[in-house]
Coordinates of C-alpha atoms in Angstrom, one line a residue:
X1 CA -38.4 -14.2 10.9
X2 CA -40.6 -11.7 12.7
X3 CA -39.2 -8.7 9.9
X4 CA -40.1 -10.9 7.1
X5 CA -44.1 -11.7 8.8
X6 CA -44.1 -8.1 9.2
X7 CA -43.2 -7.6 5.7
X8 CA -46.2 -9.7 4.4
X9 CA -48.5 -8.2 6.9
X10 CA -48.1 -4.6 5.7
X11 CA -49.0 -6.5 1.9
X12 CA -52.2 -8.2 3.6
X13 CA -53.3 -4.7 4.7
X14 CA -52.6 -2.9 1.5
X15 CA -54.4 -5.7 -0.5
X16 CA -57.5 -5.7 2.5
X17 CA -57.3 -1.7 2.7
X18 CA -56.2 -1.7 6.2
X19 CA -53.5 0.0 8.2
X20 CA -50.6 -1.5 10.0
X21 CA -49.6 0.0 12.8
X22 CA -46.0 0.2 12.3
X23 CA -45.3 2.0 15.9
X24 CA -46.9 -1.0 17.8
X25 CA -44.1 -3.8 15.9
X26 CA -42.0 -5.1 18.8
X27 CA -41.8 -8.7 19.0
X28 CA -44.9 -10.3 18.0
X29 CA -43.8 -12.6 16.4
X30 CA -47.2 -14.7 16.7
X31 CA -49.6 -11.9 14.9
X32 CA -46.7 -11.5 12.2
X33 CA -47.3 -14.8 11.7
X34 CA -51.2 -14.8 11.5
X35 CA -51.1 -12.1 8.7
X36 CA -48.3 -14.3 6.6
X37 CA -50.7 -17.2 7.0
X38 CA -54.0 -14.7 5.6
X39 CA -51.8 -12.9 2.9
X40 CA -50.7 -16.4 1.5
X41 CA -54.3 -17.9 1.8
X42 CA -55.6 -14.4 -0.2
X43 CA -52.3 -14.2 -3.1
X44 CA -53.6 -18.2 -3.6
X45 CA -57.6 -17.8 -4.0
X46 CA -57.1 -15.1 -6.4
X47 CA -56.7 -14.6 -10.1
X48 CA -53.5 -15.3 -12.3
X49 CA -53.2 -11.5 -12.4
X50 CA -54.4 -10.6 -8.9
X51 CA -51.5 -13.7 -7.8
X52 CA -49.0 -11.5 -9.9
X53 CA -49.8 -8.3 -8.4
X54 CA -49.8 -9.5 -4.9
X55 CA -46.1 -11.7 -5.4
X56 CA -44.6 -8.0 -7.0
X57 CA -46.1 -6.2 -4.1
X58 CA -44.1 -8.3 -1.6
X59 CA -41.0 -8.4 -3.6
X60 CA -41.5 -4.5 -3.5
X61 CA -42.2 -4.0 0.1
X62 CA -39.6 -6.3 1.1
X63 CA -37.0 -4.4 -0.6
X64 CA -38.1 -1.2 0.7
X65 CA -38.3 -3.0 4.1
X66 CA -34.8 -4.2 3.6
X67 CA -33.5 -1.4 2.5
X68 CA -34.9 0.6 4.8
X69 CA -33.5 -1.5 7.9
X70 CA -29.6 -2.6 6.7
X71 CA -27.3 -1.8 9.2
X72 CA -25.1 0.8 9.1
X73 CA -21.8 0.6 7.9
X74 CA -18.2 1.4 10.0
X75 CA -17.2 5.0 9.1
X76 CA -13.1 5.7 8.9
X77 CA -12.6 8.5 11.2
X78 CA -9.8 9.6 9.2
X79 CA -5.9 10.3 9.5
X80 CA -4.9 10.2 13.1
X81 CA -3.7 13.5 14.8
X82 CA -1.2 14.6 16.9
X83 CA 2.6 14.1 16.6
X84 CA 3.8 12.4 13.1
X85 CA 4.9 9.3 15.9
X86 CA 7.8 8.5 13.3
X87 CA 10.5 10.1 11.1
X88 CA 13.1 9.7 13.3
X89 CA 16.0 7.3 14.8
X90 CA 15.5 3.7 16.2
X91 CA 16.4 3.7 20.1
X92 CA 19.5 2.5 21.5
X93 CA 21.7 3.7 18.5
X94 CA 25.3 4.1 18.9
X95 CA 27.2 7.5 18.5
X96 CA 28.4 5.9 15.2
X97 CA 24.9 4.4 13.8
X98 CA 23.5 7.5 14.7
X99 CA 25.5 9.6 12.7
X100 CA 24.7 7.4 9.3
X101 CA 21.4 8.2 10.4
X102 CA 21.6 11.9 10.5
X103 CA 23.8 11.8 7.2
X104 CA 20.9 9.6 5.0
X105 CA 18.3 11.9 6.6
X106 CA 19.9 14.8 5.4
X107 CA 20.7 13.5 1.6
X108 CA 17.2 11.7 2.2
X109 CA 15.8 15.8 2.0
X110 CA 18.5 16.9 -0.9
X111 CA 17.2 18.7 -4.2
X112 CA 18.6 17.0 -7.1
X113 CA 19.8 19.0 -9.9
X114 CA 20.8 18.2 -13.8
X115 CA 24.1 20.0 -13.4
X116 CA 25.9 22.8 -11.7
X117 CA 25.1 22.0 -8.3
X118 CA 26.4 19.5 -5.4
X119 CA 23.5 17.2 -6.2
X120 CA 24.1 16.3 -9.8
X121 CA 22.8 13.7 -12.2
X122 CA 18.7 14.2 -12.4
X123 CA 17.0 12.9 -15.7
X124 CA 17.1 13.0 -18.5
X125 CA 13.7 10.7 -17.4
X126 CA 12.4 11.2 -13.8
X127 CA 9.2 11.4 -11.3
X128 CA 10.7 13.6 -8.9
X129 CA 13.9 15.6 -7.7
X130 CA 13.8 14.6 -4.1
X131 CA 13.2 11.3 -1.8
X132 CA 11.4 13.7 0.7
X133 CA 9.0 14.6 -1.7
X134 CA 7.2 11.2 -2.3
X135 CA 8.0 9.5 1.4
X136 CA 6.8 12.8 3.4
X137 CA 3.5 11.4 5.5
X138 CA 3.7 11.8 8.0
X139 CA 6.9 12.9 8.2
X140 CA 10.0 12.3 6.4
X141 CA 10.4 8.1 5.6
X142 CA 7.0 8.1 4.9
X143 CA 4.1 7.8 2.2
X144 CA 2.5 10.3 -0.5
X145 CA 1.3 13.6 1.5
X146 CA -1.7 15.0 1.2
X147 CA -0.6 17.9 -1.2
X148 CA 1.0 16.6 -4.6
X149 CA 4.8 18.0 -4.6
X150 CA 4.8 16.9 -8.8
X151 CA 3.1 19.3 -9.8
X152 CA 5.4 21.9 -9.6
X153 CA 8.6 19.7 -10.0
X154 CA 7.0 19.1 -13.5
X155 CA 7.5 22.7 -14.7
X156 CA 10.4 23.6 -12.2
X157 CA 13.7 25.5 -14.1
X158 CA 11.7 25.8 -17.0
X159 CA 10.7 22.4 -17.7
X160 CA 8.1 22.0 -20.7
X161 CA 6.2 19.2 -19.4
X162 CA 2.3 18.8 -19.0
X163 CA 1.0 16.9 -15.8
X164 CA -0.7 13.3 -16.4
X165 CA -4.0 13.3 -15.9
X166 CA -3.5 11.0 -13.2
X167 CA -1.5 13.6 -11.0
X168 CA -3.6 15.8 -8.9
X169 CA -3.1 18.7 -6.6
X170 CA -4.6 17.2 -3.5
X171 CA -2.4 13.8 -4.4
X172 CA -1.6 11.2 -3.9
X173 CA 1.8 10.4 -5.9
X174 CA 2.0 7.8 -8.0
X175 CA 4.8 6.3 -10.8
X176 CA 3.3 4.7 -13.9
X177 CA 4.0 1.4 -15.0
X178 CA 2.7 0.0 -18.2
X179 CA 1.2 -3.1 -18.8
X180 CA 2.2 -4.2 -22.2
X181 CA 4.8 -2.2 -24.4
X182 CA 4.3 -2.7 -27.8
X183 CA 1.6 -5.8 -27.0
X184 CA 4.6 -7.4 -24.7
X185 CA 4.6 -7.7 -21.0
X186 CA 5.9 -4.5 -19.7
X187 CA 5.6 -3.7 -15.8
X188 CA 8.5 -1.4 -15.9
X189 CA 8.1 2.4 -14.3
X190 CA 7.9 4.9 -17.0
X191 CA 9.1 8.1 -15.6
X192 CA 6.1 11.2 -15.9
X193 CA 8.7 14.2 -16.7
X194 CA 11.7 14.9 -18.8
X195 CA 14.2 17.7 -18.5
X196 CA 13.7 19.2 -22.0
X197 CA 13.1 23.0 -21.5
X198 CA 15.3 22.9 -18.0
X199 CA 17.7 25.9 -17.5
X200 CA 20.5 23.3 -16.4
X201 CA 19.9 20.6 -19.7
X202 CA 20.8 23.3 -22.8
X203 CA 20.4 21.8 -25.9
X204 CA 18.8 18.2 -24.2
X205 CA 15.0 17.7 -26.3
X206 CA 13.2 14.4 -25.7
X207 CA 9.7 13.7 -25.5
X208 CA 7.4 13.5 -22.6
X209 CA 5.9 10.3 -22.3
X210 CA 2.1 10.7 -23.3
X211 CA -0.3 9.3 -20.9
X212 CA -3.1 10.4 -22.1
X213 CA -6.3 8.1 -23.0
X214 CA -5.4 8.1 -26.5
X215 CA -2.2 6.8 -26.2
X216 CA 1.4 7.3 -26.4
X217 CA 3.3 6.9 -30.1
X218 CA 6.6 7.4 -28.5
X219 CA 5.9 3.5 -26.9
X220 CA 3.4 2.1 -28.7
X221 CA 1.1 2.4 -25.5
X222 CA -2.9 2.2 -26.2
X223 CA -4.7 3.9 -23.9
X224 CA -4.9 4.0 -19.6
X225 CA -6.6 0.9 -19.4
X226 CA -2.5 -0.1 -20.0
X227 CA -1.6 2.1 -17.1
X228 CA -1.4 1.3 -13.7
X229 CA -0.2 3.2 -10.2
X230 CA 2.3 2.6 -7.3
X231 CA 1.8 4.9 -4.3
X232 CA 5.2 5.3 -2.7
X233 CA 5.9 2.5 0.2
X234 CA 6.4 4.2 3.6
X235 CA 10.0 3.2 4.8
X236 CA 9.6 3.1 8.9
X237 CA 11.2 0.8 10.7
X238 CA 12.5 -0.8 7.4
X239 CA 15.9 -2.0 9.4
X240 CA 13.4 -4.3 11.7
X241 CA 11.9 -5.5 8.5
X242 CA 15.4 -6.3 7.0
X243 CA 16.8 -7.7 10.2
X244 CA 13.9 -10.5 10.5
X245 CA 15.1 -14.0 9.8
X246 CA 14.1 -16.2 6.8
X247 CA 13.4 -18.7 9.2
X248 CA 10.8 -16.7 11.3
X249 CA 9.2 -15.8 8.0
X250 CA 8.7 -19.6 7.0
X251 CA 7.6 -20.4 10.2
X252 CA 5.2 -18.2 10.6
X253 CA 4.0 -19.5 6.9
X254 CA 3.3 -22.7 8.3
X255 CA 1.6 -21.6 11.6
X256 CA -2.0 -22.2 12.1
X257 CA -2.2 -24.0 8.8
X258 CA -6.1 -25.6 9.4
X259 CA -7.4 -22.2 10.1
X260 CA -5.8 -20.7 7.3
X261 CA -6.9 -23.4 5.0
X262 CA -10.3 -23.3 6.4
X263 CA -10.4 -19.6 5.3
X264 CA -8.7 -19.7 2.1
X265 CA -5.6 -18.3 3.0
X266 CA -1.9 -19.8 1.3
X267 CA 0.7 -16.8 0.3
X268 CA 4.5 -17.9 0.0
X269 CA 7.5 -15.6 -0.2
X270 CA 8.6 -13.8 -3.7
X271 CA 10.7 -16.3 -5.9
X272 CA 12.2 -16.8 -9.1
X273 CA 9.6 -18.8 -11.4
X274 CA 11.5 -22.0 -11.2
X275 CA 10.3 -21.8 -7.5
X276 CA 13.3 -20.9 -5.6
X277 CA 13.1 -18.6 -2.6
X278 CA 14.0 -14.9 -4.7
X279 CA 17.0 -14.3 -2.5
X280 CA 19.5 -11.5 -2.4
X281 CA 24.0 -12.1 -3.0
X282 CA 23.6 -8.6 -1.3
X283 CA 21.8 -10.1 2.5
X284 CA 21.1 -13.3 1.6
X285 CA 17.5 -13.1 3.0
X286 CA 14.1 -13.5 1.7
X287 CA 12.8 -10.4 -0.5
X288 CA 10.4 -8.2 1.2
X289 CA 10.4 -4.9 0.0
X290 CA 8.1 -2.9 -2.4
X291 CA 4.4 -3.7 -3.2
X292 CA 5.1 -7.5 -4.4
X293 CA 7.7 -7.8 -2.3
X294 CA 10.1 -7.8 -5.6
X295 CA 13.5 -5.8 -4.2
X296 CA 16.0 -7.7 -2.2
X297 CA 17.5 -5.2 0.4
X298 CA 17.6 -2.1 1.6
X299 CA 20.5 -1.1 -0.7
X300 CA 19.1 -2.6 -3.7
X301 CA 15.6 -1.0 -2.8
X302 CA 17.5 2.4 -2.5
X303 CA 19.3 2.0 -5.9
X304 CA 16.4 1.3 -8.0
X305 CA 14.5 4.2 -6.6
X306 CA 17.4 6.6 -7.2
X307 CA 17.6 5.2 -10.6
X308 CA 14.2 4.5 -11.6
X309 CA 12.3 7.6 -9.8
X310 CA 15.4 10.4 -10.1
X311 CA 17.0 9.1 -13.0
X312 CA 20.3 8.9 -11.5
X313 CA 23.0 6.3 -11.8
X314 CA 24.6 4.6 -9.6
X315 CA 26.9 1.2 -8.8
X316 CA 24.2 -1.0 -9.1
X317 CA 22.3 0.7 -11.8
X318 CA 25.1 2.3 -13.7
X319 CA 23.3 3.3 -17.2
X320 CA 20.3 6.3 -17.4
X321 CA 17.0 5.6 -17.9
X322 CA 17.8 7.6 -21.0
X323 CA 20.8 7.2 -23.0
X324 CA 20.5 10.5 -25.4
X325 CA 23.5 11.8 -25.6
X326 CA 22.5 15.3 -25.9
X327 CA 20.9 14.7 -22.4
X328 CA 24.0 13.3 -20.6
X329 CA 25.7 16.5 -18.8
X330 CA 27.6 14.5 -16.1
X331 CA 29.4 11.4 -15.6
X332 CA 27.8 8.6 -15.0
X333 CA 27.4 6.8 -12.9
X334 CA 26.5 10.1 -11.0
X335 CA 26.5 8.4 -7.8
X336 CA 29.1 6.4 -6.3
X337 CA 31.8 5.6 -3.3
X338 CA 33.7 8.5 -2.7
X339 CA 37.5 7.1 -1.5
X340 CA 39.1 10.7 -2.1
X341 CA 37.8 11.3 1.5
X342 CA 39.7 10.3 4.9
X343 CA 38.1 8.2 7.3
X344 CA 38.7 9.7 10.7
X345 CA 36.8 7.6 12.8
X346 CA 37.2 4.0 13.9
X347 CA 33.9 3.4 11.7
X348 CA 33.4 4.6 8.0
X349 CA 33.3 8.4 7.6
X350 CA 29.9 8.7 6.4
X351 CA 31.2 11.4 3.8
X352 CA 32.8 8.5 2.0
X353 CA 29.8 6.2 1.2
X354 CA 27.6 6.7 -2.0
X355 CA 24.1 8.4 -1.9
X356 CA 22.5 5.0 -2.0
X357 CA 24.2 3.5 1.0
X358 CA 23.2 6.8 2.5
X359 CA 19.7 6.2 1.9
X360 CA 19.9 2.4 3.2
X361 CA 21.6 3.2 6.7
X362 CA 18.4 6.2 7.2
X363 CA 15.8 3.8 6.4
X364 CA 17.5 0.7 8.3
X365 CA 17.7 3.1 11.2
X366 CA 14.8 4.6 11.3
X367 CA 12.4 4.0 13.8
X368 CA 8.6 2.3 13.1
X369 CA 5.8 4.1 14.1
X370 CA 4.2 4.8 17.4
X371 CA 0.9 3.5 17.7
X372 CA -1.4 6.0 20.0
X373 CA -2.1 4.7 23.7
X374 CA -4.0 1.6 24.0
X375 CA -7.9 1.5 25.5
X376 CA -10.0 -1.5 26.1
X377 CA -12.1 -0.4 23.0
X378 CA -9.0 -0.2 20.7
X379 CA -8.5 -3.7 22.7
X380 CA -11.9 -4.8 21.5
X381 CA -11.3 -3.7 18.5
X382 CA -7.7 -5.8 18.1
X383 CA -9.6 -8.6 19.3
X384 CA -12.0 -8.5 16.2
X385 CA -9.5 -7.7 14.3
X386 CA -7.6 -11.5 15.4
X387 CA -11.3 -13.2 15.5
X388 CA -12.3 -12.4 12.1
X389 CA -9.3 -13.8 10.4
X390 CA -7.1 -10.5 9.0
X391 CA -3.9 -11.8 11.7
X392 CA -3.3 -14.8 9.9
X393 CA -1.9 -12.4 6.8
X394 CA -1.4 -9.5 8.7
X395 CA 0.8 -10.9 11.7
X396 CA 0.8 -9.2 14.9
X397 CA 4.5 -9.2 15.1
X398 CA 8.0 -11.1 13.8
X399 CA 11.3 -11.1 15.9
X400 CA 14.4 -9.8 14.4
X401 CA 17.5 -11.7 14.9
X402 CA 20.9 -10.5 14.9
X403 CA 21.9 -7.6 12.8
X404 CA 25.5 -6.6 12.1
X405 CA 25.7 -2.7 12.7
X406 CA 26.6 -0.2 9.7
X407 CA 29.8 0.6 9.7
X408 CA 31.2 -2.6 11.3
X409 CA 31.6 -6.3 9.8
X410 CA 30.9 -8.5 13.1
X411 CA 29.7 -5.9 16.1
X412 CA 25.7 -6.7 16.4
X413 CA 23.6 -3.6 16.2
X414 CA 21.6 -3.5 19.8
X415 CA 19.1 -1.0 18.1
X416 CA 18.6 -4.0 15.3
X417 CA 19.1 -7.4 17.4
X418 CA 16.6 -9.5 18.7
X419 CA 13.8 -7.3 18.4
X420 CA 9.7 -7.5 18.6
X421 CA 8.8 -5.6 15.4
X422 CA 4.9 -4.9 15.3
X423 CA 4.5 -4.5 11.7
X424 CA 1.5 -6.4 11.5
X425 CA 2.0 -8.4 8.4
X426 CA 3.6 -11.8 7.0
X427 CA 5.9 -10.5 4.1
X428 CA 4.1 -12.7 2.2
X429 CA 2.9 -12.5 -1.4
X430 CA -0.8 -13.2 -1.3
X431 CA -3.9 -13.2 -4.1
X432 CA -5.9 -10.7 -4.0
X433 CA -8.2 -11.0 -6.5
X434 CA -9.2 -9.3 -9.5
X435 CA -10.4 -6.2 -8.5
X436 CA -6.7 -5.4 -7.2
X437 CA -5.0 -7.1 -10.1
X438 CA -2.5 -4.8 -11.9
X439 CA -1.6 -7.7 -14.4
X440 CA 1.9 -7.0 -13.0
X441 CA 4.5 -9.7 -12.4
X442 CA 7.6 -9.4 -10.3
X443 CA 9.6 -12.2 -9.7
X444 CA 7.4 -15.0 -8.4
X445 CA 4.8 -12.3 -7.3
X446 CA 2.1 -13.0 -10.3
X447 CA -0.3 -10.4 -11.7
X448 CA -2.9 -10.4 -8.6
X449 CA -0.3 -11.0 -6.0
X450 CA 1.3 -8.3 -3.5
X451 CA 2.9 -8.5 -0.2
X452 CA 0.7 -7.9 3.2
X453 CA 1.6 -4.5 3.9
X454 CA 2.9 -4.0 7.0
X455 CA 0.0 -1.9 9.2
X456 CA 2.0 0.2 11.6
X457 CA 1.9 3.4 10.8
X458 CA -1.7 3.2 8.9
X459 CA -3.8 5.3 11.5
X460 CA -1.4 8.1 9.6
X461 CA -1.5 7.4 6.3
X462 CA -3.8 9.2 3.9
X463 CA -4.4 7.5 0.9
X464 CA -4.5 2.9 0.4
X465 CA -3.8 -0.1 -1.4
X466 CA -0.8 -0.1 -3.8
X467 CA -2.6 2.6 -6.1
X468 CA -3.8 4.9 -4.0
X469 CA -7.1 4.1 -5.3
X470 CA -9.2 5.3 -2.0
X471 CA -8.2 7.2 1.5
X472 CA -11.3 5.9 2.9
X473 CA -9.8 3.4 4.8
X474 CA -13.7 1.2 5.3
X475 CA -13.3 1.3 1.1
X476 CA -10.0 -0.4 1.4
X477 CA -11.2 -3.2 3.9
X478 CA -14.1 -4.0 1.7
X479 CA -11.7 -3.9 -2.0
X480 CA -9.6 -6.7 -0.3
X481 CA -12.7 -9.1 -1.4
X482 CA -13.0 -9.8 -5.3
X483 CA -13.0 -13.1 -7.0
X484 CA -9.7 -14.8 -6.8
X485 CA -8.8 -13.1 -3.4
X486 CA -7.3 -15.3 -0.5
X487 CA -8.9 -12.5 1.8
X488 CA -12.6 -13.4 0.5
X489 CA -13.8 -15.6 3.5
X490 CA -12.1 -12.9 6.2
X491 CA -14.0 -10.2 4.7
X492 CA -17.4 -12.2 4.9
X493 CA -16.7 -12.9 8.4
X494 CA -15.8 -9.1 9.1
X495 CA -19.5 -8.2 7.2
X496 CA -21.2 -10.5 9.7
X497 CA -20.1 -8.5 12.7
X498 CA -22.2 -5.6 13.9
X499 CA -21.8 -2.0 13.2
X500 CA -19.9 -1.6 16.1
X501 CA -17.5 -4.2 16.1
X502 CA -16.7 -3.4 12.6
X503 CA -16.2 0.0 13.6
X504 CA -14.1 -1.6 16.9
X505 CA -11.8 -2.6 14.5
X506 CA -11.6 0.7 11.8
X507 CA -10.8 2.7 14.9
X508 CA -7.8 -0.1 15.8
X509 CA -6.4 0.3 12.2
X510 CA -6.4 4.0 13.2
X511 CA -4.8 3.8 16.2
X512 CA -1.6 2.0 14.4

């Protein structure tokens, strides 16, 4: 009340011609109040016209005023420094789950080639020619780095393709998905680059996808308003995620359920549309991978991605994302169990598994990050972070429960069993809106619904949300509220807070 006397006191003077003494405001309250009685007396005893000018000359002033005194806002302090604090191995592996590590970390960094090399079976369609190059920050296993590895990959052996507009130097990395193809529901990736041109694809010449606002013939596309972006997920401590129960998923659902109504807050796992739980014949658990939480397990996750992002084939996706058969140079599917090799260990030789089970025993290993040392304003800052409402989706933590080790078909993995994993999210699919619709629908994950990312690991992360839209990390808080989104309510509690407390809990995000 006192800004908004003082408000109409600086019009009194302007309409009597006499100065306010701005430098002598501090809590008088009862003068404010005087002049708001005298302006209101003066604006009523005049003319029509003079009542107009004075009722614009406080709407002015106020603004000004307003404007003039709005807090400030949180500032993101950026990526976190120091050590990566992830990339490598979960503690209290054994010799033998150690060494699938090490093998799916090393074929995790591998250069893929068309032909004529030990990594065969790129394209004819792809993003990239190497896992490393799209999970790299902040270290390998995790998110899109800083510098954009496509743009050279695009052009690399003498490829011919042009870079999307949408791919820039200073990043981040993103796959393309379509909306509609040919007016029909689409959603699928469509790869960015082609191997026509490429010293190791003689005679192979199919068109590049156009991406470009006009639109692509090739599909039928109409424009980028049709186009929307994944960023790749980062992959640490994906075994924890795997290893947590269905049952500590649906409990946590139904936890707290008057506060979470009282904000606005549902979310459910990813299902088929008849409304069954989307479950996996490969571990039997609730999905929870990916941006909607669409894939069903480590191994199916690595499949698609070898598939859909490197074009090559494997035993679950056995066919190219291009059939041409000028553009096929190796037998498909390219990747797959190798039995010619010997087992000389009690366990499976890790020579003998496929690329893709490779892949899934390095990310199921691999350790989540390590969240800086804790202080009592990062404390402060959790606390706010609990208070305003963001826990309920983003969940402190979820306990693993047992885990059958790689390599073995009834030894628990100690590394896997009966763990605390602070991932800081639900595995939910929630709504969030329509300013982070991609009109997208995977399984029972509709067009504005995507899984609560899991936080650790975000103090290192560069660019946010499932486009890579922003790497302002204040920017990402703020785009979780739009209409439709279960996070609305939270985010009006987090703009009541003061500077500082907002700020309390930017610098906790960062410390993850």
């Amino acid at each position: 009340m006192p800004f908004l006397a003082f408000v109409v006191s600086v019009v009194a003077a302007t309409l009597h011609g006499t100065p306010v003494g701005f430098e002598n405001r501090t809590n008088r309250l009862v003068r404010d109040l005087r002049w708001l009685n005298d302006v209101i007396s003066m604006i009523l005893k005049r003319s029509v016209l003079k009542r107009f000018h004075g009722i614009l000359a406080v709407t002015l002033l106020t603004c000004a005023c307003a404007l003039s005194q709005t807090k400030s806002t949180p500032v993101d302090p950026g990526v976190r420094g120091g050590p990566a604090g992830a990339g490598g191995p979960l503690p209290g592996l054994t010799a033998d789950e150690t060494a699938f590590f090490q093998d799916g970390q090393s074929r995790f960094g591998e250069i893929e080639v068309v032909q004529g090399g030990s990594n065969n079976g790129l394209g004819p369609r792809f993003n990239s020619n190497q896992c490393f190059s799209c999970h790299s920050q902040p270290n390998m296993g995790g998110t899109s780095p800083a510098q954009n590895a496509l743009i050279a990959v695009a052009t690399l052996s003498g490829a011919k393709n042009t870079v999307p507009w949408f791919i820039a130097p200073n990043g981040p990395v993103r796959e393309a998905r379509f909306k509609k193809s040919n007016g029909v529901p689409d959603g699928n990736v469509h790869a960015l680059f082609v191997i026509t041109g490429r010293s190791d694809a003689p005679g192979c010449n199919i068109p590049q996808f156009d991406f470009a606002p006009a639109g692509d013939p090739l599909t039928g596309q109409r424009g980028n308003r049709n186009i929307i972006f994944r960023i790749p997920t980062p992959t640490f401590g994906a075994g924890l995620i795997e290893a947590i129960p269905d049952s500590a998923i649906l409990a946590n659902q139904q936890a707290n359920p008057t506060e979470k109504r009282a904000l606005g807050i549902s979310g459910h796992p990813n299902s088929h549309l008849s409304g069954n739980v989307n479950r996996s014949a490969n571990d039997g658990t609730i999905t929870r991978f990916g941006w909607k939480a669409q894939n069903k397990s480590l191994l199916l996750f690595a499949a698609e991605a070898y598939n859909v992002e490197m074009g090559i084939s494997n035993q679950l996706f056995p066919q190219k994302r291009d059939e041409t058969p000028s553009c096929i140079f190796t037998a498909t599917p390219n990747d797959a169990l190798n039995f010619t090799t010997q087992a000389t260990t009690a366990t499976s030789n890790p020579a003998v598994i496929s690329d893709i089970e490779a892949f899934a025993n390095f990310m199921r290993m691999l350790a989540p990050p390590t969240p800086a040392p804790d202080t009592p304003s990062l404390a402060n800052g959790r606390a706010a972070f609990i208070k305003v409402g963001c826990a309920h989706c983003h969940t402190p933590s979820l306990t693993t429960g047992k885990m059958i080790a790689s390599g073995s078909s009834t030894v628990p993995s100690a590394a896997l069993s009966n763990q605390t994993a602070h991932l800081w999210s639900d595995l939910l699919v929630h709504h969030m809106g329509k300013g982070l619709a991609d009109g997208i629908t995977q399984g029972g994950a509709g067009p504005d619904e995507f899984r609560t990312a899991p936080l650790w690991g975000v103090g290192q992360r560069i660019f946010f949300l499932h486009d890579g839209r922003t790497s302002n990390l204040v920017e990402a808080v703020w785009a979780h509220k739009s209409r439709g989104s279960e996070a609305n309510r939270v985010i009006n509690h987090f703009n009541k807070l003061s500077t500082e407390e907002q700020q309390g809990i930017i610098d906790f995000l960062r410390s993850l």
